[in-house]
């Protein structure tokens, strides 16, 4: 009975002071009904001008060339894995050559010729890279053999590598019979460069 009287007196004091017991709002009721459901915002409060309605997660783009998740790039493994592309490229090249022979439209013919030139350039660049890799591998093997024998391994400078490349190019041109034409072009280029370096008559 005393506890009942105490609770009654507390309620009377709250009423006399102007305090009311907090009633559950619609928002809390909605949240109690479904915890994952959205809360209802009060219409009395003004909505801010810049308001984030839905939180959008920013997409982070990943570049496989510079990402560790893609693994380490090894040209030998890459070339072996995608070696089937060479045969497909060769088939495409043959198909373009056939289309070029049959084509009568000059504009279309020019486009096909440009495409064929690009493909041949890519093929030549790929062969050049392959030769460079083979040379590097052979040098690595020689270094390993020297290290096994207990000798000091050698490391070529850039100038020495350049000399080796020029020697290989010279031998290849001599084998194919294009050495004279290459040397003539080289002489013409050097002559033009020397002519540009010479002082003009006006300055004299």
CSV table of C-alpha atoms in Angstrom, one decimal:
chain,number,residue,atom,x,y,z
A,1,UNK,CA,0.0,0.0,0.0
A,2,UNK,CA,2.9,2.4,0.8
A,3,UNK,CA,4.6,1.7,-2.5
A,4,UNK,CA,1.3,2.4,-4.3
A,5,UNK,CA,0.9,5.7,-2.5
A,6,UNK,CA,4.5,6.7,-3.3
A,7,UNK,CA,4.0,6.0,-7.1
A,8,UNK,CA,0.7,8.0,-7.0
A,9,UNK,CA,2.4,11.0,-5.3
A,10,UNK,CA,5.2,10.9,-7.9
A,11,UNK,CA,2.7,11.0,-10.8
A,12,UNK,CA,0.9,13.9,-9.1
A,13,UNK,CA,4.2,15.8,-8.8
A,14,UNK,CA,5.0,15.3,-12.5
A,15,UNK,CA,1.6,16.6,-13.5
A,16,UNK,CA,1.8,19.7,-11.3
A,17,UNK,CA,5.4,20.5,-12.6
A,18,UNK,CA,4.1,20.3,-16.2
A,19,UNK,CA,6.1,17.2,-17.2
A,20,UNK,CA,4.3,14.5,-19.1
A,21,UNK,CA,5.3,10.9,-19.5
A,22,UNK,CA,7.0,10.3,-22.8
A,23,UNK,CA,4.7,8.5,-25.3
A,24,UNK,CA,6.2,6.3,-28.0
A,25,UNK,CA,6.3,8.2,-31.3
A,26,UNK,CA,5.3,6.7,-34.7
A,27,UNK,CA,8.9,6.4,-35.7
A,28,UNK,CA,9.8,4.3,-32.6
A,29,UNK,CA,6.6,2.3,-33.1
A,30,UNK,CA,7.6,1.6,-36.7
A,31,UNK,CA,11.1,0.7,-35.7
A,32,UNK,CA,9.8,-1.7,-33.0
A,33,UNK,CA,7.5,-3.3,-35.6
A,34,UNK,CA,10.3,-3.8,-38.0
A,35,UNK,CA,13.9,-3.2,-36.9
A,36,UNK,CA,15.3,-3.0,-40.4
A,37,UNK,CA,12.5,-0.6,-41.6
A,38,UNK,CA,13.2,3.1,-42.1
A,39,UNK,CA,12.3,5.7,-39.5
A,40,UNK,CA,9.6,8.2,-40.2
A,41,UNK,CA,11.0,11.8,-40.1
A,42,UNK,CA,9.0,14.5,-38.5
A,43,UNK,CA,7.2,16.9,-40.8
A,44,UNK,CA,7.6,19.8,-38.4
A,45,UNK,CA,11.4,19.9,-38.7
A,46,UNK,CA,12.7,21.6,-41.9
A,47,UNK,CA,14.7,19.4,-44.3
A,48,UNK,CA,18.3,20.6,-44.9
A,49,UNK,CA,19.2,21.9,-48.4
A,50,UNK,CA,22.1,19.5,-49.0
A,51,UNK,CA,20.9,16.1,-47.6
A,52,UNK,CA,22.4,12.7,-48.4
A,53,UNK,CA,19.3,10.6,-49.0
A,54,UNK,CA,21.0,7.3,-49.8
A,55,UNK,CA,24.6,6.5,-48.8
A,56,UNK,CA,26.4,5.5,-52.1
A,57,UNK,CA,29.6,3.4,-51.8
A,58,UNK,CA,32.3,4.8,-54.0
A,59,UNK,CA,33.6,2.4,-56.6
A,60,UNK,CA,37.3,1.9,-56.5
A,61,UNK,CA,38.7,1.0,-59.9
A,62,UNK,CA,41.5,-1.5,-60.0
A,63,UNK,CA,44.3,-1.5,-62.5
A,64,UNK,CA,45.6,-5.0,-63.0
A,65,UNK,CA,49.0,-3.7,-64.3
A,66,UNK,CA,49.9,-2.1,-60.9
A,67,UNK,CA,48.0,-4.3,-58.5
A,68,UNK,CA,49.6,-7.1,-56.5
A,69,UNK,CA,46.5,-9.2,-56.6
A,70,UNK,CA,47.1,-9.8,-60.4
A,71,UNK,CA,50.5,-11.4,-59.6
A,72,UNK,CA,53.9,-10.6,-61.0
A,73,UNK,CA,54.3,-10.1,-64.8
A,74,UNK,CA,56.6,-12.6,-66.4
A,75,UNK,CA,57.0,-12.2,-70.2
A,76,UNK,CA,58.0,-15.8,-70.8
A,77,UNK,CA,54.9,-17.2,-69.0
A,78,UNK,CA,52.7,-14.5,-70.7
A,79,UNK,CA,54.0,-15.4,-74.2
A,80,UNK,CA,53.5,-19.2,-73.6
A,81,UNK,CA,50.0,-18.7,-72.2
A,82,UNK,CA,48.8,-16.4,-75.1
A,83,UNK,CA,50.8,-18.1,-77.9
A,84,UNK,CA,47.5,-19.1,-79.6
A,85,UNK,CA,46.9,-15.4,-80.4
A,86,UNK,CA,49.7,-15.5,-83.0
A,87,UNK,CA,47.9,-18.0,-85.1
A,88,UNK,CA,44.7,-15.9,-84.9
A,89,UNK,CA,46.6,-12.8,-85.9
A,90,UNK,CA,48.1,-14.6,-88.8
A,91,UNK,CA,44.7,-15.7,-90.1
A,92,UNK,CA,43.4,-12.1,-89.7
A,93,UNK,CA,46.4,-10.8,-91.7
A,94,UNK,CA,45.8,-13.3,-94.5
A,95,UNK,CA,42.1,-12.4,-94.6
A,96,UNK,CA,42.9,-8.6,-94.9
A,97,UNK,CA,45.3,-9.4,-97.7
A,98,UNK,CA,42.6,-11.2,-99.6
A,99,UNK,CA,40.1,-8.4,-99.0
A,100,UNK,CA,42.7,-5.9,-100.2
A,101,UNK,CA,43.2,-7.7,-103.5
A,102,UNK,CA,39.4,-7.9,-104.1
A,103,UNK,CA,38.5,-4.4,-103.0
A,104,UNK,CA,37.8,-1.7,-105.7
A,105,UNK,CA,36.8,1.2,-103.5
A,106,UNK,CA,39.9,3.5,-103.0
A,107,UNK,CA,38.9,4.7,-99.5
A,108,UNK,CA,38.2,1.2,-98.2
A,109,UNK,CA,41.4,0.0,-99.8
A,110,UNK,CA,43.4,2.7,-98.1
A,111,UNK,CA,41.9,1.8,-94.7
A,112,UNK,CA,42.7,-1.9,-95.3
A,113,UNK,CA,46.3,-1.0,-96.2
A,114,UNK,CA,46.8,1.0,-93.1
A,115,UNK,CA,45.4,-1.9,-91.0
A,116,UNK,CA,47.8,-4.3,-92.7
A,117,UNK,CA,50.8,-2.0,-92.2
A,118,UNK,CA,49.9,-1.7,-88.5
A,119,UNK,CA,49.7,-5.4,-88.1
A,120,UNK,CA,53.0,-6.0,-89.8
A,121,UNK,CA,54.6,-3.3,-87.5
A,122,UNK,CA,53.2,-5.0,-84.4
A,123,UNK,CA,54.5,-8.4,-85.6
A,124,UNK,CA,58.0,-6.9,-86.2
A,125,UNK,CA,58.0,-5.2,-82.8
A,126,UNK,CA,56.9,-8.5,-81.2
A,127,UNK,CA,59.7,-10.4,-82.9
A,128,UNK,CA,62.2,-7.8,-81.8
A,129,UNK,CA,61.1,-8.1,-78.2
A,130,UNK,CA,61.3,-11.8,-78.4
A,131,UNK,CA,64.9,-11.6,-79.6
A,132,UNK,CA,65.8,-9.2,-76.8
A,133,UNK,CA,64.3,-11.6,-74.2
A,134,UNK,CA,66.2,-14.5,-75.7
A,135,UNK,CA,69.5,-12.5,-75.5
A,136,UNK,CA,68.8,-11.6,-71.9
A,137,UNK,CA,68.0,-15.2,-71.0
A,138,UNK,CA,71.3,-16.4,-72.7
A,139,UNK,CA,73.2,-13.8,-70.7
A,140,UNK,CA,71.6,-14.9,-67.5
A,141,UNK,CA,72.5,-18.5,-68.2
A,142,UNK,CA,76.1,-17.5,-68.8
A,143,UNK,CA,76.2,-15.6,-65.5
A,144,UNK,CA,74.8,-18.6,-63.6
A,145,UNK,CA,77.4,-20.9,-65.2
A,146,UNK,CA,80.2,-18.5,-64.1
A,147,UNK,CA,78.8,-18.3,-60.6
A,148,UNK,CA,78.7,-22.1,-60.4
A,149,UNK,CA,82.3,-22.3,-61.5
A,150,UNK,CA,83.2,-19.8,-58.8
A,151,UNK,CA,84.0,-17.0,-61.2
A,152,UNK,CA,82.8,-13.4,-61.0
A,153,UNK,CA,79.7,-12.9,-63.2
A,154,UNK,CA,79.8,-10.0,-65.8
A,155,UNK,CA,77.1,-7.4,-66.3
A,156,UNK,CA,76.9,-5.6,-69.7
A,157,UNK,CA,76.5,-1.8,-69.9
A,158,UNK,CA,73.9,-0.1,-72.0
A,159,UNK,CA,76.5,0.9,-74.6
A,160,UNK,CA,77.7,-2.8,-74.9
A,161,UNK,CA,74.1,-4.0,-75.2
A,162,UNK,CA,73.6,-1.5,-78.0
A,163,UNK,CA,76.7,-2.7,-79.8
A,164,UNK,CA,75.4,-6.3,-79.6
A,165,UNK,CA,72.0,-5.2,-81.0
A,166,UNK,CA,73.7,-3.4,-83.9
A,167,UNK,CA,75.9,-6.4,-84.7
A,168,UNK,CA,72.9,-8.7,-84.8
A,169,UNK,CA,71.0,-6.2,-87.0
A,170,UNK,CA,73.9,-6.0,-89.4
A,171,UNK,CA,74.2,-9.8,-89.6
A,172,UNK,CA,70.4,-10.1,-90.3
A,173,UNK,CA,70.5,-7.4,-93.0
A,174,UNK,CA,73.4,-9.0,-94.6
A,175,UNK,CA,71.6,-12.4,-94.6
A,176,UNK,CA,68.4,-10.9,-96.1
A,177,UNK,CA,70.3,-8.8,-98.7
A,178,UNK,CA,69.0,-5.5,-97.5
A,179,UNK,CA,72.3,-4.2,-96.1
A,180,UNK,CA,73.1,-1.8,-99.0
A,181,UNK,CA,69.7,-0.1,-99.0
A,182,UNK,CA,69.9,0.3,-95.2
A,183,UNK,CA,73.3,1.9,-95.4
A,184,UNK,CA,72.3,4.2,-98.2
A,185,UNK,CA,69.3,5.4,-96.1
A,186,UNK,CA,71.6,5.9,-93.1
A,187,UNK,CA,74.1,8.0,-95.2
A,188,UNK,CA,71.2,10.2,-96.5
A,189,UNK,CA,70.0,10.8,-92.9
A,190,UNK,CA,73.5,11.6,-91.7
A,191,UNK,CA,74.0,14.0,-94.6
A,192,UNK,CA,70.8,15.8,-93.8
A,193,UNK,CA,71.8,16.1,-90.1
A,194,UNK,CA,75.2,17.5,-91.1
A,195,UNK,CA,73.6,20.0,-93.4
A,196,UNK,CA,71.4,21.3,-90.6
A,197,UNK,CA,74.3,21.6,-88.3
A,198,UNK,CA,76.4,23.7,-90.8
A,199,UNK,CA,76.0,27.5,-90.4
A,200,UNK,CA,73.7,29.1,-93.0
A,201,UNK,CA,75.0,31.7,-95.6
A,202,UNK,CA,72.9,34.4,-93.9
A,203,UNK,CA,74.7,34.0,-90.6
A,204,UNK,CA,78.1,34.2,-92.5
